[in-house]
Amino acid sequence: MYQKFNKRLEGQTALVTGSSSGIGSAVALAMAKEGANVIVNYVGDETGAIKVVDFINNDEVSGSAISIQADVSKEDQVQDMFQKGISHFGTIDILVNNAGLQKDAAFQDMTLAEWQKVIDVNLTGQFLCAREAIREFLKRGPRPEISAAIGKIICMSSVHEVIPWGGHANYAASKGGVMMLMKSMAQELGPKKIRINSIAPGAIKTPINKNAWDTPEAEKELLKLIPYNRVGETSDIGSVAAWLASDESDYIHGTTIFVDGGMTLYPGFYGNG
Ligand code: BGC
């Protein structure tokens, strides 16, 4: 039986991009448990998206979710997704800019296509979705009985917005970009009561990094990078996202919250350097 939470997001609608699996699906579920309607966005994995939607709509969670397909890097598809979501639920209060991918390569071998794809999805996708969300927030205006802010945006970043990552230059560059995108939006739109932050996950068990944790040897290596000595679970991110979308965190604006078991403490320096 699923634990019922505080329903801190009752009466609100959350759009979570890339939520057919991994961190996105845990965020979608966490939002639903807090009482939010949820739009589960996906690009290729329809089966995964349906599973998440069914899980939210079943008796245990008894939430309200729909799935919408869209490639977040395509302007027309993003606009269409917002239109569909808004016409279904009335408005959107929370955007979680989660969709992201890796296309790893040694720098000298990285193709322009590998560079471009990662920047398009991880960075341009966040811009396009944030722009549509902000347009909706400004158009709709305040609903103080629902939330202190007129809308909230959570950008899914990574520890690699600050930790350089050889072999993944496209990914690290995209997340460094997300950091400045988030901060610039927060500076510009705070006065309009739009609250914008990032979550920077460390190593979380998802398909994106399976080879880094799915054998005991790999996990042992990975744990050397994590002072708290466990690999993260997607629910570690879901719970922080739900809180960050709620009024409990209303004075947090323009910040990155690292959820990484201490990975950004550079544990390699312990006793060295
Ligand atoms: C990456 C993962 C990686 C983690 C820690 C994430 O942003 O997507 O592949 O395990 O950072 O390095």
Coordinates of C-alpha atoms in Angstrom, one line a residue, residues 157-165 172 175-176 179 200 258 264 266:
S157 CA 20.4 19.4 -13.9
S158 CA 23.3 17.1 -12.8
V159 CA 26.4 17.2 -10.6
H160 CA 28.0 17.8 -14.0
E161 CA 26.8 21.4 -14.0
V162 CA 29.9 21.8 -11.8
I163 CA 32.0 18.6 -12.1
P164 CA 33.8 18.5 -15.4
W165 CA 33.2 15.1 -17.1
A172 CA 28.6 18.4 -19.1
K175 CA 24.2 20.9 -17.8
G176 CA 26.5 23.9 -17.3
M179 CA 22.6 26.1 -14.7
A200 CA 21.3 18.3 -9.5
F258 CA 22.4 18.8 -5.1
T264 CA 30.3 17.2 -5.2
Y266 CA 35.3 15.7 -4.4

